PDB file of C-alpha atoms in Angstrom:
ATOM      1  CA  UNK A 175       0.000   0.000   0.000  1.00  0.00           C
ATOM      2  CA  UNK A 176       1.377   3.544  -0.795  1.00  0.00           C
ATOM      3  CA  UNK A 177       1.896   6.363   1.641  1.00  0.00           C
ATOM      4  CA  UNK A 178      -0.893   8.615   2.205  1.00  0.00           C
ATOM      5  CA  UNK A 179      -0.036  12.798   2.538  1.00  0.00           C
ATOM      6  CA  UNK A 180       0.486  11.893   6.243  1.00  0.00           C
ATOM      7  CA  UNK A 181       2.854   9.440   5.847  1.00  0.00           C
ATOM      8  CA  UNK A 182       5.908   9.961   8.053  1.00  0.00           C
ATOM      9  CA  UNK A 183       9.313   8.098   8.390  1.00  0.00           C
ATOM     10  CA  UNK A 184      10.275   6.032  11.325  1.00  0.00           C
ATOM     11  CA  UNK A 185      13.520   5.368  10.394  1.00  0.00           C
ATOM     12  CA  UNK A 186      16.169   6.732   8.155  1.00  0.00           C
ATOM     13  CA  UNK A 187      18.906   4.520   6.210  1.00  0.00           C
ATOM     14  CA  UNK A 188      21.528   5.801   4.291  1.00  0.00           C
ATOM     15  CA  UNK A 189      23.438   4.488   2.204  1.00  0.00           C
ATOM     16  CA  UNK A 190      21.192   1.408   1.309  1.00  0.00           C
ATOM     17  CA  UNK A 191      20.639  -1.427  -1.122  1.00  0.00           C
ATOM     18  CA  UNK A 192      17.969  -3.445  -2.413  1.00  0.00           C
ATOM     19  CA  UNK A 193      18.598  -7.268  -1.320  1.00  0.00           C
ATOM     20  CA  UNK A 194      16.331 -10.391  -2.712  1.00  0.00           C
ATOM     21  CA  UNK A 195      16.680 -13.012  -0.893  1.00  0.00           C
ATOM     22  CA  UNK A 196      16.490 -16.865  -1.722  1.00  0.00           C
ATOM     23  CA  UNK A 197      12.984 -17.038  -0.760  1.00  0.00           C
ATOM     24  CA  UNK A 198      11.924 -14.514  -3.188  1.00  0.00           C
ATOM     25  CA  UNK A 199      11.724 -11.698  -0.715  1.00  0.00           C
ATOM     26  CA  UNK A 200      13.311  -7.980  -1.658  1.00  0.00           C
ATOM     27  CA  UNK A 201      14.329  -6.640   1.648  1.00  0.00           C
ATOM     28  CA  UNK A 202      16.505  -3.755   2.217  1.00  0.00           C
ATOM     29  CA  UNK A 203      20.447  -3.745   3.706  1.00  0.00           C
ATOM     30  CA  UNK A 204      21.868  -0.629   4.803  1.00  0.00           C
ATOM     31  CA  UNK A 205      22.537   1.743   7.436  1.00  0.00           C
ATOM     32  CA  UNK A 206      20.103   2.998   9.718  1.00  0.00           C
ATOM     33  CA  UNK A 207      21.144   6.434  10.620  1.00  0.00           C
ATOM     34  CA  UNK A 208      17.909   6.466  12.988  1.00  0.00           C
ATOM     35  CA  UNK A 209      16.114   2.952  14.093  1.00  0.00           C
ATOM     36  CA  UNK A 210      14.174   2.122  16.872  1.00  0.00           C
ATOM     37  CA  UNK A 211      14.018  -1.319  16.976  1.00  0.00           C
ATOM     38  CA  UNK A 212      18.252  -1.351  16.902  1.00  0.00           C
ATOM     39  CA  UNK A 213      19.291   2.053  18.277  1.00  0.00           C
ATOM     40  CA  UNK A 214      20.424   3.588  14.940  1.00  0.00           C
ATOM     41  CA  UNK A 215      23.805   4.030  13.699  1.00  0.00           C
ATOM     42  CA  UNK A 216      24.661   0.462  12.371  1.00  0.00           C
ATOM     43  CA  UNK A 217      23.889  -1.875   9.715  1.00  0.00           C
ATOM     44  CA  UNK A 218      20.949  -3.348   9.244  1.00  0.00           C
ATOM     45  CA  UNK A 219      18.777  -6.159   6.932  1.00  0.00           C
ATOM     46  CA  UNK A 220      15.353  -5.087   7.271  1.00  0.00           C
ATOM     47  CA  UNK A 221      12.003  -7.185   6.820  1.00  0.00           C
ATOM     48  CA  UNK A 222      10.214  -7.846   3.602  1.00  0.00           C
ATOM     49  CA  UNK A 223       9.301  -4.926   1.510  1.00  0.00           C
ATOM     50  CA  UNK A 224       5.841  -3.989   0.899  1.00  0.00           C
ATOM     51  CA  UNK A 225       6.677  -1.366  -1.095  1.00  0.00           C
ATOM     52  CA  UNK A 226       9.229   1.000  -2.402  1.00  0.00           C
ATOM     53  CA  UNK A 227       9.435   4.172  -4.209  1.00  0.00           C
ATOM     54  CA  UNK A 228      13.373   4.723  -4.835  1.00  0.00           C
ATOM     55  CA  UNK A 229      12.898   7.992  -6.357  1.00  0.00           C
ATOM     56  CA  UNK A 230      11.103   9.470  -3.602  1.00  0.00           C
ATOM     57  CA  UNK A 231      13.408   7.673  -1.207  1.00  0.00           C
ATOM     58  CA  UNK A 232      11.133   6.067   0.585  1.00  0.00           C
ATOM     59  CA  UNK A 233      10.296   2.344   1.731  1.00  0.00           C
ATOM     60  CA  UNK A 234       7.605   0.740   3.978  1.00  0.00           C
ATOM     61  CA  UNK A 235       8.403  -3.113   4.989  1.00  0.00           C
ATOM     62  CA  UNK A 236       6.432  -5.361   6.662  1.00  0.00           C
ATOM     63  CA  UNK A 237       7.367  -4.725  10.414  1.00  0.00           C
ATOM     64  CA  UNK A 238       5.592  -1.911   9.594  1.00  0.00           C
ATOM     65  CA  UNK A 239       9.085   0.488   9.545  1.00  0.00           C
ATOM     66  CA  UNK A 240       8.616   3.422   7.030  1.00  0.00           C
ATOM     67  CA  UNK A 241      11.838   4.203   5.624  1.00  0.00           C
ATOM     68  CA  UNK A 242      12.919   7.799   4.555  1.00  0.00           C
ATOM     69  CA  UNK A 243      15.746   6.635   2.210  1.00  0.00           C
ATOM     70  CA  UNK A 244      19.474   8.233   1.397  1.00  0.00           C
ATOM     71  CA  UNK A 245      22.251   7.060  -1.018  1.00  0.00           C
ATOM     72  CA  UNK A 246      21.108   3.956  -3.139  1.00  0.00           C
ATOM     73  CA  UNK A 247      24.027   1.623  -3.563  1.00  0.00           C
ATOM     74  CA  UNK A 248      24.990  -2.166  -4.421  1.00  0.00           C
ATOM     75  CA  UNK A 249      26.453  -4.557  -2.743  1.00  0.00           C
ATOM     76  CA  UNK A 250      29.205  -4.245  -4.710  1.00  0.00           C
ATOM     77  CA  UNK A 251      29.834  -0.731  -3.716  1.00  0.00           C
ATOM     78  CA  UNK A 252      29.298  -0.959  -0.094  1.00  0.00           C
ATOM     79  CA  UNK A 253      31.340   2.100   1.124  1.00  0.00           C
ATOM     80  CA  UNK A 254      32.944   0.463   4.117  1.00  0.00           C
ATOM     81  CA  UNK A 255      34.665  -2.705   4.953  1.00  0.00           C
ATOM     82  CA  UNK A 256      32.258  -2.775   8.575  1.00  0.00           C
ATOM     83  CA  UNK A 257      29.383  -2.320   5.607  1.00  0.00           C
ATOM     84  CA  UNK A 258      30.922  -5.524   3.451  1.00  0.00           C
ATOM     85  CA  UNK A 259      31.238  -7.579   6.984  1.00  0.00           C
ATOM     86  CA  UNK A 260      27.712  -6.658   8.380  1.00  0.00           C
ATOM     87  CA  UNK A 261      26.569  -7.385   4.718  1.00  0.00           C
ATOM     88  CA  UNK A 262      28.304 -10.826   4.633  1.00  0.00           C
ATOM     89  CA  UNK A 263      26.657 -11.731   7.887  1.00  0.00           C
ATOM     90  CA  UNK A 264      23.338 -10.504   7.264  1.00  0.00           C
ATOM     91  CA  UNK A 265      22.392 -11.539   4.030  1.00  0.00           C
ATOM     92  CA  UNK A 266      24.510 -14.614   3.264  1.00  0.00           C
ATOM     93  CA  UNK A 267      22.041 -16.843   5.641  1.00  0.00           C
ATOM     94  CA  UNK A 268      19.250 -15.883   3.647  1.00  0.00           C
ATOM     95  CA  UNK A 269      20.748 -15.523  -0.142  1.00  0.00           C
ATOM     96  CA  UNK A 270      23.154 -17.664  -1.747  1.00  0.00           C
ATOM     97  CA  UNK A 271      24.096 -14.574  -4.302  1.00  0.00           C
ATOM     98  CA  UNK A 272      25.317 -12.726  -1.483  1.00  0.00           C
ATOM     99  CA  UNK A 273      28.664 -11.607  -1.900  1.00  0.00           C
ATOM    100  CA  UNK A 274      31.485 -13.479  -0.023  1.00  0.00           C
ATOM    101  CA  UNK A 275      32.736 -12.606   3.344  1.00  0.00           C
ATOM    102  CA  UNK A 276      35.582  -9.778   2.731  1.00  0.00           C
ATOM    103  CA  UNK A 277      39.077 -11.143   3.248  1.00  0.00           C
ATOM    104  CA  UNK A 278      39.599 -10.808   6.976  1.00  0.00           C
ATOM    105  CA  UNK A 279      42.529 -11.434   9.080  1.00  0.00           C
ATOM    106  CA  UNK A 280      41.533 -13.663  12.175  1.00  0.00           C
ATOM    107  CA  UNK A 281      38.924 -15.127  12.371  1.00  0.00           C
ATOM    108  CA  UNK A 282      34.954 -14.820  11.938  1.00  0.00           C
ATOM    109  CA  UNK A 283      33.743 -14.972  15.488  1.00  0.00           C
ATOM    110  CA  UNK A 284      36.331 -11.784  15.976  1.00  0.00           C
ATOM    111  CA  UNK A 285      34.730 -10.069  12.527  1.00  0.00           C
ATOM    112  CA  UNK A 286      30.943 -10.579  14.167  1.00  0.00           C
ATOM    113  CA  UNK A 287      32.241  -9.130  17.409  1.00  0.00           C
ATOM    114  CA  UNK A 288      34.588  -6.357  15.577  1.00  0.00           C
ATOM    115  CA  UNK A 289      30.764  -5.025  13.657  1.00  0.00           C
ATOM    116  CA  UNK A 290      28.941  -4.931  17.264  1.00  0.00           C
ATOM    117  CA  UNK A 291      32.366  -3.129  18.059  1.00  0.00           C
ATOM    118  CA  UNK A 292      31.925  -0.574  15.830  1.00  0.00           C
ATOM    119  CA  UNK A 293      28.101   0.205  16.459  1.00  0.00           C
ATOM    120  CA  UNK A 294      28.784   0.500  20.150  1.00  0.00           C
ATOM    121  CA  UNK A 295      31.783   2.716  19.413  1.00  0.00           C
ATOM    122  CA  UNK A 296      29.538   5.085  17.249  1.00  0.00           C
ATOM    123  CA  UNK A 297      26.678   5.364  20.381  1.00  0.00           C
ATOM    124  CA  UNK A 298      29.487   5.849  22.836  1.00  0.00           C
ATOM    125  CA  UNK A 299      31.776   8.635  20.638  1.00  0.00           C
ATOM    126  CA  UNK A 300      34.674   5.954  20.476  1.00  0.00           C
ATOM    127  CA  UNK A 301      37.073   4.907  18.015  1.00  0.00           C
ATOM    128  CA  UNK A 302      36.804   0.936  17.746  1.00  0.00           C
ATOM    129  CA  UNK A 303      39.851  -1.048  18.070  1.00  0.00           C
ATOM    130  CA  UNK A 304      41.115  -2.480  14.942  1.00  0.00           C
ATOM    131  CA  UNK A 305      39.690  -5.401  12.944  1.00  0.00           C
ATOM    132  CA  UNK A 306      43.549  -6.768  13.174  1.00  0.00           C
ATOM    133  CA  UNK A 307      43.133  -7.170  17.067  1.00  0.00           C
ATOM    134  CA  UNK A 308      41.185  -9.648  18.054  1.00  0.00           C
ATOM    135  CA  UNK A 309      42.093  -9.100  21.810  1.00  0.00           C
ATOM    136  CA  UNK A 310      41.595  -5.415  21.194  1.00  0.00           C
ATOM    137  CA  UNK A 311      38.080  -5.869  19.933  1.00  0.00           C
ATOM    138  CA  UNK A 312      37.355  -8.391  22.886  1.00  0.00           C
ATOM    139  CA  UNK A 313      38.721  -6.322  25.353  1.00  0.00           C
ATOM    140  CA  UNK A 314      36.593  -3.100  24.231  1.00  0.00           C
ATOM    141  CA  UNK A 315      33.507  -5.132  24.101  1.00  0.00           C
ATOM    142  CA  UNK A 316      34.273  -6.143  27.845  1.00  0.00           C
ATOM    143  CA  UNK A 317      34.917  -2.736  28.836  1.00  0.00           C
ATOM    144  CA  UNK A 318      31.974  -0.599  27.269  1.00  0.00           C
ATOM    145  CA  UNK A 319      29.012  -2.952  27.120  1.00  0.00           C
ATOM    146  CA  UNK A 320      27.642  -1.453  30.524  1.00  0.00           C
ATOM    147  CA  UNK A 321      28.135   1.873  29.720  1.00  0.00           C
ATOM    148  CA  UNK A 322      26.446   1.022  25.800  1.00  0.00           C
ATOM    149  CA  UNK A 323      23.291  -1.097  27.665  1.00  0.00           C
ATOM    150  CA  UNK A 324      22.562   2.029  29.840  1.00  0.00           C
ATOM    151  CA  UNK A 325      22.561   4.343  26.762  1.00  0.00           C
ATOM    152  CA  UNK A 326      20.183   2.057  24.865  1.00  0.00           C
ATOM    153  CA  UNK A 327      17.969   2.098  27.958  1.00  0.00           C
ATOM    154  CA  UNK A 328      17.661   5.639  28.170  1.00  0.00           C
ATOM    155  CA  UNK A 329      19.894   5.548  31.858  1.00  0.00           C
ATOM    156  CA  UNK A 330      23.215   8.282  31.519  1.00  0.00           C
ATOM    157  CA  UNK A 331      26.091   6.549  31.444  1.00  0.00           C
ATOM    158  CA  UNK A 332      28.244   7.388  34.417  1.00  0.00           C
TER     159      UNK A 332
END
């Protein structure tokens, strides 16, 4: 169903891609500058589409998220290596055309944690530790998840 005149967005994503999965289903992967559901400021595979309107950047899918929409890209041209990662992990369950997990040095578990990483880092105004490092990344998970879980929950972090 389209938008009526007082159709407003709930979230915001920018850049973001179109996705069909194996099932059939077009969903869309990006970044969601402002979500809800996740907090904002990481990357995201939404739910099914119910429908699109690229040139008027905006996107309704069926968990009833309305969309205002930013840079259109492909996966191909994912802007950031944290963007190819996220990608790999979100979309390669649910597509076998998804592109391949980006050469990474380490190991996967450490590339998972190294994405959550850099969300956290973006709600807290830190710089993540290197993908290289998987101690690094371990140990800054360890150290700021408190601090992140009473941001989400609205609490100042002390």
């Amino acid at each position: 169903m389209r938008p009526d005149a007082a159709w407003v967005p709930n979230g915001l994503m920018d850049p973001w891609c179109l996705v069909e999965l194996a099932d059939g289903t077009e969903t869309l992967f990006g970044f969601a500058v402002e979500h809800s559901g996740t907090g904002g400021l990481s990357w995201v595979l939404s739910t099914p589409i119910v429908w699109l309107d690229a040139a008027a950047q905006q996107a309704e899918t069926a968990s009833g998220r309305r969309y205002a929409l930013g840079r259109e890209v492909t996966a191909d041209t994912l802007p950031t290596i944290e963007a190819r990662i996220a990608f790999a992990f979100l979309v390669s369950p649910h597509s076998p055309a998804a592109i391949p997990l980006p050469p990474v040095k380490g190991d996967l578990f450490t590339a998972a944690m190294w994405v959550s990483a850099c969300k956290m880092a973006r709600h807290l105004r830190l710089e993540a530790p290197p993908l290289e490092d998987s101690a690094a990344v371990i140990h800054f998970l360890e150290t700021n998840i408190e601090q992140y879980r009473m941001l989400r929950d609205g609490r100042s972090p002390s």
